[in-house]
């Protein structure tokens, strides 16, 4: 299994974080994408869905099965997820939601920032856990003295939302809310999450 130099990986994140463009690049968009992956014993299933903006209408779907993926290292999720993502996602949406952090990250460059940087499209990180930081003024998340995202509760479920790249802090929250499903997760990400978990369960059963 491939090994990584974490010091170099951390330096790359810190360097790239300084080049992020946290200003919205789109006034309007019609296609929202969502990517998620599920893992078991070194095997990953990645799923991508595209939906019509602000609706649950599905207009695109892709998936991949990747073996021998490296283990998760906290703070270096992109080392594990990148290969799965880029084997799965073949077409670029207008913007994309990723089950990961954006700038709400110890080095200001989570996997959602990585995706937006490589694809050169607005990206938004949506995570279920706070990796680092603290909440003030109700739902603003701060890290290293500045706001890096939002804590949002929908029907009892909490999500941590942050810009990845090419989108502003406020717009990352706005597009999250406009595309939210009944459980709060944006529709394309909701479909991708469900798909990845269901396909992995079938693989484990040998179906």
Short mmCIF file of C-alpha atoms in Angstrom, two decimals:
data_model
loop_
_atom_site.label_atom_id
_atom_site.label_comp_id
_atom_site.label_asym_id
_atom_site.label_seq_id
_atom_site.Cartn_x
_atom_site.Cartn_y
_atom_site.Cartn_z
CA UNK A 1 0.00 0.00 0.00
CA UNK A 2 1.29 3.44 -0.89
CA UNK A 3 2.83 5.47 1.94
CA UNK A 4 2.81 9.26 2.25
CA UNK A 5 5.12 11.90 3.65
CA UNK A 6 2.70 13.68 5.96
CA UNK A 7 5.01 16.64 6.50
CA UNK A 8 5.05 17.32 2.77
CA UNK A 9 1.29 16.74 2.58
CA UNK A 10 0.69 19.23 5.40
CA UNK A 11 2.96 21.79 3.75
CA UNK A 12 1.06 21.39 0.47
CA UNK A 13 -2.25 22.02 2.25
CA UNK A 14 -0.92 25.13 3.97
CA UNK A 15 0.52 26.46 0.72
CA UNK A 16 -2.65 25.84 -1.28
CA UNK A 17 -4.84 27.35 1.44
CA UNK A 18 -3.23 30.72 0.74
CA UNK A 19 -4.35 30.55 -2.89
CA UNK A 20 -8.04 29.85 -2.28
CA UNK A 21 -10.51 32.23 -3.89
CA UNK A 22 -13.29 32.57 -1.35
CA UNK A 23 -15.45 34.73 -3.56
CA UNK A 24 -18.46 33.41 -5.42
CA UNK A 25 -17.79 32.69 -9.09
CA UNK A 26 -21.40 32.10 -10.13
CA UNK A 27 -24.44 34.35 -9.94
CA UNK A 28 -26.66 31.44 -10.99
CA UNK A 29 -26.21 27.70 -11.40
CA UNK A 30 -28.41 24.94 -12.77
CA UNK A 31 -26.57 21.72 -11.83
CA UNK A 32 -25.50 20.83 -8.30
CA UNK A 33 -23.30 17.79 -7.73
CA UNK A 34 -22.68 15.69 -4.64
CA UNK A 35 -20.00 13.08 -3.88
CA UNK A 36 -19.56 10.62 -1.05
CA UNK A 37 -17.71 7.36 -0.47
CA UNK A 38 -18.03 4.40 1.90
CA UNK A 39 -15.15 2.18 3.00
CA UNK A 40 -14.59 -1.34 4.28
CA UNK A 41 -11.29 -3.22 4.65
CA UNK A 42 -9.44 -1.17 2.07
CA UNK A 43 -12.28 -1.16 -0.46
CA UNK A 44 -14.12 2.05 -1.31
CA UNK A 45 -17.34 2.72 -3.16
CA UNK A 46 -17.64 6.25 -4.51
CA UNK A 47 -20.95 7.69 -5.70
CA UNK A 48 -21.71 10.93 -7.47
CA UNK A 49 -25.13 12.43 -8.20
CA UNK A 50 -26.09 15.57 -10.07
CA UNK A 51 -29.42 17.24 -9.40
CA UNK A 52 -31.28 20.17 -10.81
CA UNK A 53 -30.55 23.21 -8.69
CA UNK A 54 -32.55 23.44 -5.48
CA UNK A 55 -34.69 20.36 -6.26
CA UNK A 56 -34.54 16.60 -5.76
CA UNK A 57 -34.61 15.96 -9.54
CA UNK A 58 -31.71 13.64 -10.40
CA UNK A 59 -30.03 14.32 -13.73
CA UNK A 60 -26.74 12.40 -13.45
CA UNK A 61 -25.21 9.43 -11.65
CA UNK A 62 -21.79 7.74 -11.55
CA UNK A 63 -20.05 5.30 -9.23
CA UNK A 64 -16.78 3.43 -8.85
CA UNK A 65 -15.30 0.63 -6.75
CA UNK A 66 -11.69 1.16 -5.71
CA UNK A 67 -9.53 -1.36 -3.85
CA UNK A 68 -6.39 -0.95 -1.73
CA UNK A 69 -7.21 2.55 -0.57
CA UNK A 70 -4.97 3.90 2.20
CA UNK A 71 -6.26 4.17 5.79
CA UNK A 72 -7.73 7.40 7.08
CA UNK A 73 -5.33 9.79 8.78
CA UNK A 74 -7.06 12.67 10.65
CA UNK A 75 -6.46 15.96 8.85
CA UNK A 76 -5.33 14.22 5.65
CA UNK A 77 -8.62 12.90 4.30
CA UNK A 78 -7.69 13.99 0.77
CA UNK A 79 -4.92 11.38 0.64
CA UNK A 80 -7.55 8.66 0.99
CA UNK A 81 -10.46 10.16 -0.89
CA UNK A 82 -8.83 11.78 -3.93
CA UNK A 83 -8.30 8.60 -5.93
CA UNK A 84 -11.89 7.48 -5.32
CA UNK A 85 -13.31 10.88 -6.21
CA UNK A 86 -11.46 11.31 -9.49
CA UNK A 87 -12.25 7.76 -10.60
CA UNK A 88 -15.91 8.48 -9.99
CA UNK A 89 -16.64 12.02 -11.11
CA UNK A 90 -16.37 12.35 -14.90
CA UNK A 91 -18.33 15.53 -15.57
CA UNK A 92 -18.17 18.86 -13.79
CA UNK A 93 -21.37 20.31 -12.30
CA UNK A 94 -21.80 24.04 -11.79
CA UNK A 95 -20.96 23.52 -8.11
CA UNK A 96 -20.35 20.52 -5.91
CA UNK A 97 -21.07 19.41 -2.34
CA UNK A 98 -18.55 17.04 -0.75
CA UNK A 99 -18.90 15.03 2.46
CA UNK A 100 -15.77 16.62 3.93
CA UNK A 101 -14.50 19.92 5.28
CA UNK A 102 -13.50 22.94 3.24
CA UNK A 103 -11.63 25.72 5.03
CA UNK A 104 -12.96 24.43 8.36
CA UNK A 105 -9.74 22.48 8.68
CA UNK A 106 -6.58 22.76 10.85
CA UNK A 107 -4.55 23.90 7.83
CA UNK A 108 -7.43 25.66 6.08
CA UNK A 109 -7.55 23.19 3.20
CA UNK A 110 -9.84 20.19 3.60
CA UNK A 111 -10.86 17.75 0.88
CA UNK A 112 -13.70 20.01 -0.33
CA UNK A 113 -11.09 22.70 -0.98
CA UNK A 114 -8.97 20.14 -2.84
CA UNK A 115 -11.90 19.23 -5.10
CA UNK A 116 -12.79 22.83 -5.89
CA UNK A 117 -9.15 23.66 -6.61
CA UNK A 118 -8.61 20.77 -9.02
CA UNK A 119 -11.95 21.08 -10.84
CA UNK A 120 -11.92 24.89 -10.72
CA UNK A 121 -15.58 25.05 -9.65
CA UNK A 122 -17.34 26.27 -6.49
CA UNK A 123 -17.16 23.58 -3.81
CA UNK A 124 -18.82 23.31 -0.42
CA UNK A 125 -17.80 21.04 2.43
CA UNK A 126 -20.56 19.37 4.43
CA UNK A 127 -19.43 17.33 7.44
CA UNK A 128 -21.13 15.63 10.35
CA UNK A 129 -18.37 16.33 12.86
CA UNK A 130 -16.34 19.37 13.82
CA UNK A 131 -12.68 18.60 13.17
CA UNK A 132 -11.39 21.70 14.92
CA UNK A 133 -12.74 25.09 15.99
CA UNK A 134 -15.53 26.45 18.16
CA UNK A 135 -19.03 27.82 17.68
CA UNK A 136 -20.02 31.39 18.52
CA UNK A 137 -23.07 33.61 17.89
CA UNK A 138 -25.37 30.64 17.41
CA UNK A 139 -23.98 28.93 14.36
CA UNK A 140 -20.75 30.60 13.24
CA UNK A 141 -17.67 28.38 13.46
CA UNK A 142 -14.34 30.05 14.24
CA UNK A 143 -10.79 28.76 13.94
CA UNK A 144 -7.53 30.67 14.46
CA UNK A 145 -9.40 33.89 15.12
CA UNK A 146 -11.60 33.95 12.02
CA UNK A 147 -14.90 32.51 10.88
CA UNK A 148 -14.42 29.41 8.72
CA UNK A 149 -17.93 28.02 8.42
CA UNK A 150 -21.31 27.31 9.90
CA UNK A 151 -23.01 24.92 12.30
CA UNK A 152 -26.47 24.15 10.92
CA UNK A 153 -29.18 22.02 12.54
CA UNK A 154 -32.02 20.62 10.43
CA UNK A 155 -34.68 18.38 11.98
CA UNK A 156 -32.38 17.43 14.83
CA UNK A 157 -29.34 16.68 12.64
CA UNK A 158 -26.28 18.90 12.76
CA UNK A 159 -23.99 19.68 9.84
CA UNK A 160 -20.83 21.72 9.58
CA UNK A 161 -20.74 23.72 6.36
CA UNK A 162 -17.74 25.55 4.94
CA UNK A 163 -16.59 26.94 1.61
CA UNK A 164 -14.10 24.81 -0.27
CA UNK A 165 -13.03 27.12 -3.07
CA UNK A 166 -14.53 29.65 -5.51
CA UNK A 167 -17.43 30.47 -3.19
CA UNK A 168 -17.90 32.91 -0.31
CA UNK A 169 -18.56 32.05 3.30
CA UNK A 170 -22.12 33.37 3.18
CA UNK A 171 -22.93 31.73 -0.16
CA UNK A 172 -21.72 28.35 1.08
CA UNK A 173 -24.45 28.52 3.71
CA UNK A 174 -27.05 29.86 1.29
CA UNK A 175 -26.56 27.12 -1.33
CA UNK A 176 -26.56 24.49 1.40
CA UNK A 177 -29.95 25.69 2.64
CA UNK A 178 -31.42 26.12 -0.86
CA UNK A 179 -30.51 22.54 -1.79
CA UNK A 180 -31.29 20.94 1.58
CA UNK A 181 -33.31 17.72 1.67
CA UNK A 182 -35.70 16.88 4.48
CA UNK A 183 -32.81 15.73 6.70
CA UNK A 184 -30.75 18.80 5.86
CA UNK A 185 -28.15 17.17 3.64
CA UNK A 186 -28.16 18.75 0.14
CA UNK A 187 -30.07 16.57 -2.31
CA UNK A 188 -27.15 15.44 -4.50
CA UNK A 189 -25.08 14.64 -1.43
CA UNK A 190 -28.01 12.81 0.17
CA UNK A 191 -28.33 10.57 -2.90
CA UNK A 192 -24.55 9.99 -3.07
CA UNK A 193 -24.37 9.11 0.62
CA UNK A 194 -27.23 6.63 0.38
CA UNK A 195 -25.88 5.11 -2.83
CA UNK A 196 -22.36 4.58 -1.45
CA UNK A 197 -23.61 2.88 1.69
CA UNK A 198 -26.07 0.63 -0.18
CA UNK A 199 -23.59 -0.44 -2.86
CA UNK A 200 -20.91 -1.22 -0.27
CA UNK A 201 -23.40 -3.33 1.69
CA UNK A 202 -24.14 -5.33 -1.50
CA UNK A 203 -20.44 -5.86 -2.15
CA UNK A 204 -19.90 -7.11 1.38
CA UNK A 205 -22.76 -9.58 0.92
CA UNK A 206 -21.32 -10.72 -2.39
CA UNK A 207 -24.37 -9.62 -4.41
#
